[in-house]
Tab-separated table of C-alpha atoms in Angstrom:
chain	number	residue	atom	x	y	z
M	1092	MET	CA	-112.941	-119.634	79.427
M	1093	THR	CA	-115.580	-117.601	77.675
M	1094	ALA	CA	-118.762	-116.942	79.617
M	1095	VAL	CA	-122.006	-117.092	77.624
M	1096	PRO	CA	-125.550	-117.052	78.735
M	1097	GLY	CA	-127.137	-120.501	79.167
M	1098	LEU	CA	-123.816	-122.680	79.027
M	1099	ASP	CA	-121.209	-123.318	81.461
M	1100	ALA	CA	-118.075	-124.138	79.443
M	1101	ALA	CA	-116.073	-125.599	82.465
M	1102	ALA	CA	-119.042	-127.938	83.029
M	1103	LEU	CA	-119.023	-129.002	79.365
M	1104	THR	CA	-115.407	-129.565	79.349
M	1105	ALA	CA	-115.686	-131.939	82.194
M	1106	TRP	CA	-118.602	-133.769	80.525
M	1107	LEU	CA	-116.885	-134.079	77.319
M	1108	ALA	CA	-113.810	-135.545	78.983
M	1109	GLU	CA	-115.803	-138.020	80.748
M	1110	ARG	CA	-118.327	-139.084	78.097
M	1111	HIS	CA	-116.322	-138.621	74.805
M	1112	PRO	CA	-112.663	-138.704	75.793
M	1113	ASP	CA	-111.686	-139.232	72.279
M	1114	LEU	CA	-112.858	-135.750	71.482
M	1115	ALA	CA	-111.594	-134.027	74.624
M	1116	ALA	CA	-108.443	-131.833	74.304
M	1117	GLY	CA	-108.594	-129.351	76.957
M	1118	PRO	CA	-110.664	-126.387	78.168
M	1119	LEU	CA	-113.557	-125.542	75.930
M	1120	THR	CA	-114.966	-122.149	74.905
M	1121	ALA	CA	-118.252	-121.224	73.606
M	1122	THR	CA	-119.903	-118.496	71.423
M	1123	VAL	CA	-123.363	-118.010	70.522
M	1124	ILE	CA	-123.953	-118.438	66.844
M	1125	ALA	CA	-126.643	-116.096	65.262
M	1126	GLY	CA	-129.422	-117.742	63.410
M	1127	GLY	CA	-131.737	-120.567	64.289
M	1128	ARG	CA	-135.552	-120.151	64.865
M	1129	SER	CA	-135.665	-120.207	68.600
M	1130	ASN	CA	-133.071	-122.684	70.001
M	1131	LEU	CA	-129.778	-121.366	71.031
M	1132	THR	CA	-126.766	-122.493	69.037
M	1133	TYR	CA	-123.131	-122.334	70.341
M	1134	ALA	CA	-119.818	-122.949	68.458
M	1135	ILE	CA	-117.538	-124.989	70.768
M	1136	GLU	CA	-113.750	-124.670	70.469
M	1137	GLY	CA	-111.127	-126.523	72.097
M	1138	ALA	CA	-112.083	-130.122	71.312
M	1139	ARG	CA	-110.259	-132.342	68.827
M	1140	LEU	CA	-112.886	-131.375	66.342
M	1141	PRO	CA	-115.069	-128.305	65.930
M	1142	LEU	CA	-118.486	-128.839	67.653
M	1143	VAL	CA	-121.792	-127.276	67.983
M	1144	LEU	CA	-124.264	-127.426	71.088
M	1145	ARG	CA	-127.925	-126.672	70.715
M	1146	ARG	CA	-130.163	-126.010	73.736
M	1147	PRO	CA	-133.655	-124.561	74.227
M	1148	PRO	CA	-134.039	-120.879	74.487
M	1149	LEU	CA	-133.402	-119.096	77.826
M	1150	GLY	CA	-136.639	-119.019	79.988
M	1151	HIS	CA	-137.818	-122.348	78.172
M	1152	VAL	CA	-140.322	-124.534	79.942
M	1153	LEU	CA	-139.590	-128.228	80.438
M	1154	SER	CA	-141.672	-129.449	77.622
M	1155	SER	CA	-139.422	-127.518	75.082
M	1156	ALA	CA	-136.646	-129.963	75.964
M	1157	HIS	CA	-138.354	-132.674	73.724
M	1158	ASP	CA	-137.280	-130.499	70.711
M	1159	MET	CA	-133.657	-131.232	71.441
M	1160	ARG	CA	-134.378	-134.844	71.283
M	1161	ARG	CA	-136.256	-134.637	68.082
M	1162	GLU	CA	-133.457	-132.614	66.474
M	1163	HIS	CA	-130.823	-135.111	67.687
M	1164	ARG	CA	-133.057	-138.028	66.535
M	1165	VAL	CA	-133.592	-136.730	63.072
M	1166	ILE	CA	-130.001	-135.869	62.219
M	1167	SER	CA	-128.829	-139.153	63.591
M	1168	ALA	CA	-131.532	-141.009	61.538
M	1169	LEU	CA	-130.447	-138.888	58.247
M	1170	GLY	CA	-126.701	-139.303	58.850
M	1171	ALA	CA	-126.551	-142.445	56.545
M	1172	THR	CA	-128.919	-140.852	53.741
M	1173	ALA	CA	-128.035	-138.622	50.899
M	1174	VAL	CA	-129.173	-135.731	52.855
M	1175	PRO	CA	-126.200	-133.857	54.242
M	1176	VAL	CA	-126.535	-133.097	58.017
M	1177	PRO	CA	-123.866	-132.619	60.783
M	1178	ARG	CA	-122.837	-135.778	62.542
M	1179	ALA	CA	-124.794	-136.074	65.908
M	1180	VAL	CA	-122.416	-136.694	68.866
M	1181	ASP	CA	-124.736	-136.927	71.968
M	1182	VAL	CA	-127.881	-135.809	73.506
M	1183	VAL	CA	-127.969	-135.165	77.333
M	1184	ASP	CA	-130.735	-134.579	79.811
M	1185	ASP	CA	-128.992	-131.884	81.816
M	1186	THR	CA	-132.293	-130.619	83.530
M	1187	GLY	CA	-131.325	-129.211	86.813
M	1188	GLY	CA	-127.528	-129.724	85.908
M	1189	ARG	CA	-124.567	-127.261	85.414
M	1190	ILE	CA	-123.970	-127.378	81.781
M	1191	THR	CA	-127.135	-125.788	80.547
M	1192	GLY	CA	-129.894	-126.833	82.839
M	1193	THR	CA	-131.752	-128.252	79.998
M	1194	VAL	CA	-131.846	-131.052	77.552
M	1195	PHE	CA	-129.074	-130.393	75.091
M	1196	PHE	CA	-127.289	-132.047	72.061
M	1197	VAL	CA	-123.985	-131.887	70.556
M	1198	MET	CA	-122.898	-132.457	66.959
M	1199	GLU	CA	-119.825	-131.938	64.900
M	1200	ARG	CA	-119.656	-128.657	63.102
M	1201	ALA	CA	-119.903	-129.051	59.279
M	1202	PRO	CA	-117.643	-126.764	57.317
M	1203	GLY	CA	-119.054	-123.823	55.493
M	1204	ARG	CA	-120.942	-120.492	55.971
M	1205	VAL	CA	-124.645	-119.395	55.756
M	1206	LEU	CA	-125.541	-117.299	52.785
M	1207	ASN	CA	-128.278	-114.817	54.049
M	1208	ARG	CA	-127.462	-111.323	52.575
M	1209	PRO	CA	-126.880	-110.239	49.032
M	1210	GLU	CA	-123.181	-109.337	49.857
M	1211	HIS	CA	-122.475	-112.891	50.647
M	1212	ASN	CA	-122.852	-113.693	46.826
M	1213	ALA	CA	-119.807	-111.710	45.827
M	1214	ALA	CA	-117.560	-114.707	46.643
M	1215	TYR	CA	-118.974	-116.893	43.969
M	1216	SER	CA	-119.755	-116.951	40.215
M	1217	ALA	CA	-123.227	-116.836	38.898
M	1218	ALA	CA	-122.888	-120.236	37.431
M	1219	GLY	CA	-121.823	-121.595	40.977
M	1220	LEU	CA	-124.810	-119.957	42.571
M	1221	ARG	CA	-127.173	-121.427	40.065
M	1222	GLU	CA	-125.908	-124.807	40.564
M	1223	LEU	CA	-126.043	-124.537	44.360
M	1224	SER	CA	-129.709	-123.392	44.072
M	1225	LEU	CA	-130.583	-126.407	41.955
M	1226	ASP	CA	-128.808	-128.763	44.284
M	1227	LEU	CA	-130.714	-127.382	47.195
M	1228	ALA	CA	-133.926	-128.256	45.383
M	1229	ALA	CA	-132.591	-131.738	44.655
M	1230	THR	CA	-131.564	-132.240	48.283
M	1231	LEU	CA	-135.101	-131.421	49.357
M	1232	ALA	CA	-136.283	-134.204	46.930
M	1233	ASP	CA	-133.747	-136.533	48.641
M	1234	LEU	CA	-135.096	-135.909	51.997
M	1235	HIS	CA	-138.705	-136.472	51.016
M	1236	ALA	CA	-137.636	-139.685	49.354
M	1237	VAL	CA	-136.076	-141.036	52.448
M	1238	ASP	CA	-138.144	-144.130	53.827
M	1239	ALA	CA	-138.933	-142.882	57.516
M	1240	ALA	CA	-139.317	-146.392	58.791
M	1241	SER	CA	-136.041	-147.549	57.228
M	1242	VAL	CA	-134.220	-145.006	59.174
M	1243	GLY	CA	-136.179	-145.511	62.500
M	1244	LEU	CA	-138.423	-142.648	62.151
M	1245	ALA	CA	-141.765	-144.434	61.564
M	1246	ASP	CA	-143.236	-142.817	64.702
M	1247	PHE	CA	-141.736	-139.315	64.153
M	1248	GLY	CA	-145.147	-137.691	63.499
M	1249	ARG	CA	-148.866	-138.211	62.600
M	1250	PRO	CA	-149.026	-137.537	58.881
M	1251	ALA	CA	-152.806	-138.192	58.741
M	1252	GLY	CA	-154.628	-134.881	59.157
M	1253	TYR	CA	-151.342	-132.911	59.102
M	1254	LEU	CA	-152.525	-130.047	57.125
M	1255	ALA	CA	-155.645	-129.555	59.262
M	1256	ARG	CA	-153.706	-129.652	62.483
M	1257	GLN	CA	-151.155	-127.152	61.045
M	1258	LEU	CA	-153.949	-124.700	60.219
M	1259	SER	CA	-155.350	-125.211	63.731
M	1260	THR	CA	-151.982	-124.725	65.466
M	1261	TRP	CA	-151.198	-121.504	63.572
M	1262	ARG	CA	-154.766	-120.201	63.968
M	1263	ARG	CA	-154.335	-120.574	67.824
M	1264	GLN	CA	-151.025	-118.878	67.521
M	1265	LEU	CA	-152.586	-115.948	65.854
M	1266	ASP	CA	-155.405	-115.735	68.416
M	1267	ALA	CA	-152.869	-115.676	70.993
M	1268	SER	CA	-150.948	-112.813	69.430
M	1269	ARG	CA	-153.613	-110.357	68.691
M	1270	SER	CA	-152.920	-106.730	69.541
M	1271	ARG	CA	-154.592	-105.132	66.503
M	1272	GLU	CA	-156.984	-105.676	63.648
M	1273	THR	CA	-155.568	-107.897	60.931
M	1274	PRO	CA	-158.376	-108.145	58.321
M	1275	LEU	CA	-156.380	-109.462	55.506
M	1276	LEU	CA	-154.701	-112.006	57.637
M	1277	ASP	CA	-158.085	-113.249	58.990
M	1278	ARG	CA	-159.274	-113.488	55.473
M	1279	LEU	CA	-156.318	-115.570	54.383
M	1280	GLN	CA	-156.971	-117.879	57.370
M	1281	GLU	CA	-160.560	-118.425	56.351
M	1282	ARG	CA	-159.787	-119.090	52.617
M	1283	LEU	CA	-156.873	-121.455	53.572
M	1284	ALA	CA	-159.432	-123.434	55.850
M	1285	THR	CA	-162.069	-123.724	53.186
M	1286	THR	CA	-159.704	-124.920	50.444
M	1287	VAL	CA	-157.271	-127.510	52.103
M	1288	PRO	CA	-156.005	-129.818	49.422
M	1289	GLY	CA	-156.031	-133.557	49.582
M	1290	GLU	CA	-152.568	-134.532	51.258
M	1291	SER	CA	-149.686	-135.912	49.363
M	1292	ALA	CA	-147.883	-139.141	50.461
M	1293	ALA	CA	-146.215	-138.574	53.810
M	1294	ALA	CA	-142.689	-137.709	54.036
M	1295	ILE	CA	-140.038	-136.538	56.471
M	1296	VAL	CA	-140.753	-132.707	56.438
M	1297	HIS	CA	-138.035	-130.217	57.378
M	1298	GLY	CA	-140.533	-127.608	58.234
M	1299	ASP	CA	-138.389	-124.510	57.547
M	1300	TYR	CA	-136.466	-125.200	54.401
M	1301	ARG	CA	-134.616	-122.467	52.916
M	1302	LEU	CA	-131.176	-121.329	51.629
M	1303	ASP	CA	-130.120	-119.714	54.938
M	1304	ASN	CA	-130.867	-122.953	56.811
M	1305	ALA	CA	-127.906	-124.563	54.843
M	1306	LEU	CA	-124.028	-124.396	55.186
M	1307	VAL	CA	-122.260	-123.846	51.949
M	1308	ASP	CA	-118.502	-124.276	51.361
M	1309	GLY	CA	-115.953	-124.216	48.653
M	1310	PRO	CA	-114.642	-121.688	46.111
M	1311	GLU	CA	-117.736	-122.754	43.874
M	1312	PRO	CA	-120.332	-123.207	46.515
M	1313	HIS	CA	-121.710	-126.612	47.529
M	1314	LEU	CA	-123.922	-127.791	50.396
M	1315	THR	CA	-122.227	-129.388	53.392
M	1316	ALA	CA	-125.162	-129.537	55.752
M	1317	ILE	CA	-128.987	-128.689	56.165
M	1318	LEU	CA	-129.518	-127.093	59.464
M	1319	ASP	CA	-132.302	-126.219	61.906
M	1320	TRP	CA	-134.325	-129.482	62.294
M	1321	GLU	CA	-136.520	-128.302	65.184
M	1322	MET	CA	-139.703	-128.234	63.159
M	1323	ALA	CA	-139.237	-131.568	61.430
M	1324	THR	CA	-141.948	-134.151	61.532
M	1325	LEU	CA	-143.882	-136.557	59.034
M	1326	GLY	CA	-146.330	-134.724	56.993
M	1327	ASP	CA	-147.298	-133.434	53.456
M	1328	PRO	CA	-143.690	-132.740	51.710
M	1329	LEU	CA	-145.432	-129.848	49.609
M	1330	VAL	CA	-145.430	-127.895	52.811
M	1331	ASP	CA	-141.716	-127.688	52.519
M	1332	LEU	CA	-141.821	-126.609	48.861
M	1333	GLY	CA	-144.303	-123.743	49.915
M	1334	MET	CA	-142.082	-122.415	52.434
M	1335	PHE	CA	-138.953	-122.766	50.258
M	1336	ALA	CA	-140.862	-120.792	47.582
M	1337	LEU	CA	-141.954	-118.092	50.019
M	1338	TYR	CA	-138.465	-117.279	51.292
M	1339	TRP	CA	-136.915	-117.689	47.808
M	1340	ASP	CA	-139.102	-114.744	46.723
M	1341	ILE	CA	-139.223	-112.958	50.101
M	1342	SER	CA	-137.381	-109.834	48.680
M	1343	ARG	CA	-140.291	-109.192	46.183
M	1344	VAL	CA	-142.857	-109.866	48.818
M	1345	ALA	CA	-141.343	-107.625	51.491
M	1346	GLY	CA	-140.725	-104.679	49.239
M	1347	ASP	CA	-139.329	-101.686	51.063
M	1348	ALA	CA	-139.117	-103.869	54.284
M	1349	THR	CA	-136.846	-106.383	52.649
M	1350	GLY	CA	-134.018	-105.842	55.239
M	1351	LEU	CA	-136.208	-107.244	57.963
M	1352	VAL	CA	-136.292	-110.730	56.635
M	1353	PRO	CA	-132.781	-110.796	54.923
M	1354	SER	CA	-132.149	-113.168	51.836
M	1355	ALA	CA	-129.105	-113.689	49.623
M	1356	VAL	CA	-131.381	-114.639	46.798
M	1357	ASP	CA	-130.816	-112.308	43.917
M	1358	PRO	CA	-131.503	-113.129	40.199
M	1359	ASP	CA	-128.768	-110.733	39.103
M	1360	ALA	CA	-126.224	-112.800	41.165
M	1361	GLY	CA	-127.189	-115.992	39.280
M	1362	TYR	CA	-130.010	-117.456	41.418
M	1363	PRO	CA	-132.624	-119.146	39.176
M	1364	ALA	CA	-136.371	-118.427	39.210
M	1365	PHE	CA	-138.072	-120.733	41.712
M	1366	ASP	CA	-139.976	-122.521	38.846
M	1367	GLU	CA	-136.555	-123.898	37.883
M	1368	LEU	CA	-136.169	-125.153	41.501
M	1369	VAL	CA	-139.502	-126.966	41.104
M	1370	ASP	CA	-138.370	-128.494	37.973
M	1371	ALA	CA	-135.209	-129.785	39.552
M	1372	TYR	CA	-137.079	-131.086	42.565
M	1373	ALA	CA	-139.542	-132.922	40.012
M	1374	THR	CA	-136.718	-134.413	38.102
M	1375	ARG	CA	-134.967	-135.730	41.272
M	1376	SER	CA	-138.061	-137.078	42.749
M	1377	ARG	CA	-139.405	-138.451	39.451
M	1378	HIS	CA	-142.782	-137.075	40.331
M	1379	PRO	CA	-144.602	-134.086	38.878
M	1380	VAL	CA	-145.175	-131.269	41.300
M	1381	PRO	CA	-148.840	-130.114	41.451
M	1382	ASP	CA	-149.929	-126.501	41.667
M	1383	LEU	CA	-148.317	-124.822	44.855
M	1384	GLY	CA	-150.741	-121.990	45.363
M	1385	TRP	CA	-152.246	-123.282	48.544
M	1386	TYR	CA	-148.923	-124.373	50.127
M	1387	ARG	CA	-147.216	-120.988	49.118
M	1388	ALA	CA	-150.262	-119.177	50.705
M	1389	PHE	CA	-149.930	-121.250	53.774
M	1390	ALA	CA	-146.309	-120.351	54.207
M	1391	ALA	CA	-147.173	-116.688	53.813
M	1392	PHE	CA	-149.747	-117.059	56.570
M	1393	LYS	CA	-147.335	-118.930	58.850
M	1394	LEU	CA	-144.729	-116.439	58.494
M	1395	ALA	CA	-147.109	-113.564	58.842
M	1396	VAL	CA	-148.416	-115.187	62.141
M	1397	ILE	CA	-144.761	-115.447	63.513
M	1398	LEU	CA	-144.151	-111.787	62.821
M	1399	GLU	CA	-147.527	-110.758	64.260
M	1400	GLY	CA	-146.377	-112.590	67.405
M	1401	ILE	CA	-143.082	-110.670	67.378
M	1402	HIS	CA	-144.932	-107.524	66.891
M	1403	TYR	CA	-147.275	-108.356	69.860
M	1404	ARG	CA	-144.301	-109.158	72.196
M	1405	PHE	CA	-142.464	-105.822	71.053
M	1406	ARG	CA	-145.739	-103.897	71.918
M	1407	ALA	CA	-145.790	-105.614	75.257
M	1408	GLY	CA	-142.096	-104.779	75.900
M	1409	ASP	CA	-140.937	-108.353	75.846
M	1410	THR	CA	-138.732	-108.084	72.820
M	1411	VAL	CA	-135.953	-105.682	72.284
M	1412	GLY	CA	-133.414	-105.241	69.570
M	1413	ALA	CA	-132.981	-103.622	66.178
M	1414	GLY	CA	-135.635	-104.234	63.649
M	1415	PHE	CA	-138.263	-105.750	66.160
M	1416	ASP	CA	-140.259	-102.592	66.160
M	1417	ARG	CA	-140.716	-102.938	62.331
M	1418	MET	CA	-141.690	-106.590	61.946
M	1419	GLY	CA	-145.403	-105.817	62.030
M	1420	GLU	CA	-144.874	-103.980	58.757
M	1421	LEU	CA	-144.443	-107.322	56.818
M	1422	VAL	CA	-147.766	-108.808	58.167
M	1423	GLU	CA	-150.089	-107.170	55.744
M	1424	PRO	CA	-147.878	-107.656	52.513
M	1425	LEU	CA	-147.437	-111.443	53.414
M	1426	ALA	CA	-151.205	-111.791	54.062
M	1427	ARG	CA	-151.683	-109.952	50.570
M	1428	GLN	CA	-149.401	-112.264	48.981
M	1429	GLY	CA	-151.108	-115.411	50.513
M	1430	LEU	CA	-154.543	-114.182	49.131
M	1431	GLU	CA	-152.955	-113.729	45.688
M	1432	GLU	CA	-151.405	-117.290	45.765
M	1433	SER	CA	-154.590	-119.051	47.260
């Protein structure tokens, strides 16, 4: 059996045989799947169906186990909706146990691949990539149209005051990651705080909606699943559109540092401008989309704070690996972009 950090494949094999004998077929093996925001994701082979296991990052604290239950809960709730998600299998509290030593959840592995680099576009036509893009926008509208109460998610978050709480959360994150002066980022933070818009009607918010958090399959690409629901909650749906917009145009924002936040989005390959995605979203939702300036600026602020945190940890010697030494280079361009948007 393959040994991987954070998961005992033999213990998982025994658990699957006991709890889900219909899926058990013999010894399981596991490999780490790259990607995801912070939680570890493993591809599980050897069952009757391809599976995926998600667990908190190594070195987690117990409170982070709640994220696993939230992810499992939201994909379970969305399974009967128009939003494509993997089928949830189980969530397990293995705290102190042998499998992961944490809460983890298991889901079926949806077919497809992640598009996150320009070279991934070569397999598809320009027309196919355009349709995929518009479908991604329409799928976001489908998510925001789901009645949370009807799928058992009425208590999934506190939508009232969502934007103010988000700003406060990310301001605290920035203060905890300070290792240098960040005047542009501080200016952006102040401007966002003084221009908070009135909130839209509450919806289920993905929290990190972008092309590379989706699985794509087929000779002409179509969506098979939206992934990485660890930041999902109830809140202002325009926050999802702001983040979607930022990542859609991240190559332009990043400039010479584009490779640090890779993206497959390339107009020359067939991807439309983001304005067309907004139109597709509005058509599907049957609601006009207001100006997204504040939400795009807030997305830039969030990503800049995340990257400043990586920069802080790298300087402290707590993060190693290719590219981490340069993440701080993107903070100022993102802050500048946010100031231009706001």
